[in-house]
């Protein structure tokens, strides 16, 4: 899978060198390229923003550097998908992560300030699938953290990335038996810690009872934390 990320803060994406995503890169399961948007701005100050037409607070990202960046990156993508992280996008879900994990690649266009001039999405809608996506109902300072989260959610689903193929099937929100249930509590050794014991059933070796207990815990957790599910 090919992943391109465009940002004015490429250093913000340094976590892509670590842990699960970093290992997937080292093993060449994914090809990740981070681009500095300012490399595509050619005035003396490498300006990427300007005041909003119509007035209002903050700055808007100018379309020209985005056009140059996307023109140079999109030809590397078959069936290009351009994701624009923004609080005004459609909510990111496990379902989207699963769909994206089947694609040959994607481009993350990380805006800052009040966002990217809307003509950029218009211009590329003919050549790519352009998708504004939100991490949740809160406002971050830019799209980078959202892109990191989305990339991690996708990459861990790719074949060979996780050691144990079953672990993605047990995830909260994974399709299948536990659909739309949150995962319940988990325990490891020691069997007693500071007076707190691991529930007996987990030590019983009775896989049927353990599965029933886990499902009950998942239902209870979902009722308390996310009753709307
Ligand atoms: N950029 C700023 N806030 C964001 C959010 N909630 N989701 C995605 N991108 C964002």
Short mmCIF file of C-alpha atoms and ligand atoms in Angstrom, two decimals:
data_model
loop_
_atom_site.label_atom_id
_atom_site.label_comp_id
_atom_site.label_asym_id
_atom_site.label_seq_id
_atom_site.Cartn_x
_atom_site.Cartn_y
_atom_site.Cartn_z
CA UNK A 1 0.00 0.00 0.00
CA UNK A 2 1.25 3.44 -0.97
CA UNK A 3 0.58 6.28 1.50
CA UNK A 4 1.35 9.91 0.72
CA UNK A 5 0.87 12.60 3.35
CA UNK A 6 1.05 16.30 2.50
CA UNK A 7 1.55 18.75 5.38
CA UNK A 8 3.27 21.99 6.28
CA UNK A 9 4.62 20.14 9.34
CA UNK A 10 6.22 16.98 7.97
CA UNK A 11 7.97 16.46 11.34
CA UNK A 12 4.55 16.00 12.89
CA UNK A 13 4.41 12.69 11.03
CA UNK A 14 7.59 11.30 12.60
CA UNK A 15 5.52 8.71 14.57
CA UNK A 16 5.02 6.92 11.24
CA UNK A 17 8.60 5.68 11.73
CA UNK A 18 7.74 3.98 15.02
CA UNK A 19 5.99 0.91 16.31
CA UNK A 20 3.48 -0.93 14.13
CA UNK A 21 3.52 1.47 11.16
CA UNK A 22 7.31 1.87 11.33
CA UNK A 23 7.76 -1.91 11.33
CA UNK A 24 5.34 -2.30 8.41
CA UNK A 25 7.47 0.22 6.50
CA UNK A 26 10.72 -1.51 7.38
CA UNK A 27 9.21 -4.79 6.12
CA UNK A 28 8.09 -3.01 2.93
CA UNK A 29 4.43 -3.87 3.53
CA UNK A 30 3.68 -0.17 3.02
CA UNK A 31 5.42 2.65 1.16
CA UNK A 32 4.95 5.90 3.14
CA UNK A 33 6.00 9.29 1.75
CA UNK A 34 5.65 12.54 3.62
CA UNK A 35 5.67 15.76 1.58
CA UNK A 36 6.23 19.32 2.74
CA UNK A 37 3.52 21.49 1.17
CA UNK A 38 5.93 24.44 1.23
CA UNK A 39 8.09 22.67 -1.34
CA UNK A 40 5.26 23.46 -3.76
CA UNK A 41 5.03 27.17 -2.85
CA UNK A 42 7.45 29.28 -4.86
CA UNK A 43 7.28 32.84 -3.57
CA UNK A 44 10.07 34.14 -1.36
CA UNK A 45 8.29 33.21 1.88
CA UNK A 46 6.84 29.95 0.53
CA UNK A 47 3.37 31.23 1.45
CA UNK A 48 0.64 28.62 1.80
CA UNK A 49 -2.18 30.71 3.30
CA UNK A 50 -4.12 33.91 2.77
CA UNK A 51 -7.09 35.80 4.22
CA UNK A 52 -10.57 34.32 3.62
CA UNK A 53 -12.77 35.81 0.91
CA UNK A 54 -15.88 37.20 2.55
CA UNK A 55 -14.00 38.04 5.73
CA UNK A 56 -13.89 36.22 9.02
CA UNK A 57 -11.21 35.05 11.41
CA UNK A 58 -8.13 33.01 10.57
CA UNK A 59 -6.47 32.10 7.30
CA UNK A 60 -7.31 29.75 4.44
CA UNK A 61 -4.83 27.54 2.60
CA UNK A 62 -4.18 28.78 -0.93
CA UNK A 63 -5.08 26.38 -3.74
CA UNK A 64 -1.92 26.68 -5.86
CA UNK A 65 0.54 24.75 -3.64
CA UNK A 66 -2.07 22.03 -3.13
CA UNK A 67 -2.58 21.82 -6.89
CA UNK A 68 1.13 21.42 -7.53
CA UNK A 69 1.56 18.86 -4.77
CA UNK A 70 -1.40 16.74 -5.85
CA UNK A 71 -0.45 17.00 -9.54
CA UNK A 72 2.95 15.55 -8.71
CA UNK A 73 1.70 12.80 -6.36
CA UNK A 74 -1.54 11.55 -7.93
CA UNK A 75 0.07 9.98 -11.02
CA UNK A 76 1.76 7.48 -8.64
CA UNK A 77 -1.68 6.24 -7.54
CA UNK A 78 -4.05 3.87 -9.29
CA UNK A 79 -7.68 4.66 -8.36
CA UNK A 80 -6.51 7.58 -6.23
CA UNK A 81 -8.23 8.33 -2.94
CA UNK A 82 -7.57 11.79 -1.46
CA UNK A 83 -8.56 12.09 2.19
CA UNK A 84 -8.94 15.57 3.62
CA UNK A 85 -8.99 15.38 7.43
CA UNK A 86 -11.41 18.04 8.65
CA UNK A 87 -13.94 18.37 11.47
CA UNK A 88 -16.56 19.04 8.79
CA UNK A 89 -16.01 15.67 7.10
CA UNK A 90 -17.85 12.40 7.43
CA UNK A 91 -17.01 10.50 10.64
CA UNK A 92 -14.08 8.10 10.50
CA UNK A 93 -15.15 4.57 11.49
CA UNK A 94 -13.75 1.06 11.60
CA UNK A 95 -15.87 0.39 8.52
CA UNK A 96 -14.01 3.10 6.57
CA UNK A 97 -10.67 1.77 7.83
CA UNK A 98 -11.60 -1.69 6.54
CA UNK A 99 -12.63 -0.35 3.13
CA UNK A 100 -9.47 1.70 2.81
CA UNK A 101 -7.31 -1.26 3.83
CA UNK A 102 -8.34 -2.95 0.55
CA UNK A 103 -7.11 -0.06 -1.63
CA UNK A 104 -3.73 0.19 -3.31
CA UNK A 105 -3.04 3.50 -1.61
CA UNK A 106 -4.26 6.89 -0.46
CA UNK A 107 -3.21 10.51 -0.15
CA UNK A 108 -3.77 12.51 3.05
CA UNK A 109 -4.07 16.26 2.49
CA UNK A 110 -3.50 17.74 5.94
CA UNK A 111 -4.84 21.27 6.20
CA UNK A 112 -4.12 23.82 8.91
CA UNK A 113 -5.74 27.13 9.79
CA UNK A 114 -9.38 27.41 8.71
CA UNK A 115 -8.95 24.77 6.03
CA UNK A 116 -8.05 24.37 2.35
CA UNK A 117 -9.62 26.53 -0.39
CA UNK A 118 -12.72 24.53 -1.43
CA UNK A 119 -11.73 24.61 -5.12
CA UNK A 120 -9.00 22.05 -4.45
CA UNK A 121 -11.57 19.35 -3.63
CA UNK A 122 -13.60 20.43 -6.68
CA UNK A 123 -10.60 20.30 -9.01
CA UNK A 124 -9.56 16.78 -8.01
CA UNK A 125 -13.06 15.30 -7.73
CA UNK A 126 -12.79 14.36 -11.44
CA UNK A 127 -9.44 12.59 -11.10
CA UNK A 128 -9.72 11.03 -7.66
CA UNK A 129 -12.15 10.11 -4.95
CA UNK A 130 -11.93 13.13 -2.66
CA UNK A 131 -13.21 12.48 0.84
CA UNK A 132 -13.37 14.96 3.74
CA UNK A 133 -13.18 12.82 6.90
CA UNK A 134 -13.44 13.80 10.57
CA UNK A 135 -11.79 12.03 13.47
CA UNK A 136 -14.55 13.16 15.83
CA UNK A 137 -16.61 16.06 17.06
CA UNK A 138 -13.81 18.28 18.31
CA UNK A 139 -11.41 20.66 16.59
CA UNK A 140 -7.71 19.85 16.26
CA UNK A 141 -5.11 22.37 15.14
CA UNK A 142 -4.64 20.56 11.83
CA UNK A 143 -5.15 17.31 9.97
CA UNK A 144 -1.87 15.65 10.94
CA UNK A 145 -2.99 13.96 14.15
CA UNK A 146 -6.16 12.79 12.41
CA UNK A 147 -4.10 11.38 9.51
CA UNK A 148 -1.84 9.54 11.98
CA UNK A 149 -4.87 7.98 13.65
CA UNK A 150 -6.49 6.95 10.37
CA UNK A 151 -3.25 5.52 8.97
CA UNK A 152 -2.67 3.45 12.09
CA UNK A 153 -6.24 2.13 11.99
CA UNK A 154 -5.79 1.09 8.34
CA UNK A 155 -2.25 -0.29 8.49
CA UNK A 156 -2.95 -2.64 11.40
CA UNK A 157 -5.62 -4.31 9.21
CA UNK A 158 -3.20 -5.10 6.38
CA UNK A 159 -2.28 -8.78 6.00
CA UNK A 160 0.93 -9.62 7.84
CA UNK A 161 1.11 -6.43 9.91
CA UNK A 162 -0.21 -7.88 13.18
CA UNK A 163 1.39 -11.05 14.49
CA UNK A 164 -1.87 -12.73 15.33
CA UNK A 165 -4.50 -12.56 12.57
CA UNK A 166 -7.28 -13.15 15.08
CA UNK A 167 -6.63 -10.00 17.04
CA UNK A 168 -8.27 -7.73 14.45
CA UNK A 169 -11.38 -9.93 14.41
CA UNK A 170 -11.92 -9.41 18.15
CA UNK A 171 -11.63 -5.62 17.93
CA UNK A 172 -14.36 -3.35 19.17
CA UNK A 173 -16.39 -2.41 16.04
CA UNK A 174 -15.00 -5.32 14.01
CA UNK A 175 -17.72 -6.95 11.88
CA UNK A 176 -18.84 -10.39 13.04
CA UNK A 177 -20.07 -11.92 16.27
CA UNK A 178 -19.39 -8.92 18.50
CA UNK A 179 -20.72 -6.36 16.02
CA UNK A 180 -21.15 -2.93 17.58
CA UNK A 181 -20.02 -4.09 21.01
CA UNK A 182 -17.08 -2.58 22.85
CA UNK A 183 -14.39 -4.96 24.01
CA UNK A 184 -14.63 -5.81 27.70
CA UNK A 185 -11.81 -5.82 30.27
CA UNK A 186 -8.62 -7.87 29.80
CA UNK A 187 -6.19 -9.30 32.36
CA UNK A 188 -2.72 -10.82 32.49
CA UNK A 189 -0.45 -12.12 35.26
CA UNK A 190 -0.18 -11.97 38.21
CA UNK A 191 -3.52 -13.55 39.23
CA UNK A 192 -3.73 -11.12 42.15
CA UNK A 193 -2.36 -7.58 42.17
CA UNK A 194 -2.72 -5.16 45.11
CA UNK A 195 -5.68 -7.13 46.36
CA UNK A 196 -7.46 -7.17 42.97
CA UNK A 197 -8.05 -10.69 41.68
CA UNK A 198 -8.47 -11.75 38.06
CA UNK A 199 -12.06 -13.04 37.60
CA UNK A 200 -12.11 -16.78 38.40
CA UNK A 201 -13.79 -17.72 35.14
CA UNK A 202 -10.71 -16.65 33.16
CA UNK A 203 -8.58 -19.11 35.14
CA UNK A 204 -11.10 -21.95 34.76
CA UNK A 205 -9.91 -23.25 31.39
CA UNK A 206 -13.59 -23.62 30.37
CA UNK A 207 -13.61 -21.93 26.94
CA UNK A 208 -17.39 -21.97 26.64
CA UNK A 209 -17.88 -20.20 29.97
CA UNK A 210 -15.06 -17.77 29.13
CA UNK A 211 -16.67 -16.84 25.79
CA UNK A 212 -20.05 -16.30 27.48
CA UNK A 213 -18.45 -14.20 30.22
CA UNK A 214 -16.58 -12.06 27.67
CA UNK A 215 -19.74 -11.44 25.70
CA UNK A 216 -21.64 -10.44 28.87
CA UNK A 217 -18.82 -8.08 29.81
CA UNK A 218 -18.84 -6.55 26.31
CA UNK A 219 -22.60 -5.98 26.49
CA UNK A 220 -22.32 -4.38 29.94
CA UNK A 221 -19.39 -2.18 28.88
CA UNK A 222 -21.32 -1.05 25.80
CA UNK A 223 -24.44 -0.30 27.87
CA UNK A 224 -22.44 1.91 30.25
CA UNK A 225 -20.03 3.63 27.84
CA UNK A 226 -22.01 3.77 24.58
CA UNK A 227 -25.72 3.14 25.19
CA UNK A 228 -26.54 4.47 21.71
CA UNK A 229 -24.79 1.45 20.13
N1 LIG B 1 -8.65 18.81 11.68
C1 LIG B 1 -9.04 19.56 12.71
N2 LIG B 1 -9.92 18.93 13.48
C2 LIG B 1 -10.11 17.72 12.91
C3 LIG B 1 -10.93 16.60 13.22
N3 LIG B 1 -11.75 16.57 14.28
N4 LIG B 1 -10.88 15.53 12.41
C4 LIG B 1 -10.08 15.55 11.33
N5 LIG B 1 -9.30 16.56 10.98
C5 LIG B 1 -9.31 17.64 11.77
#
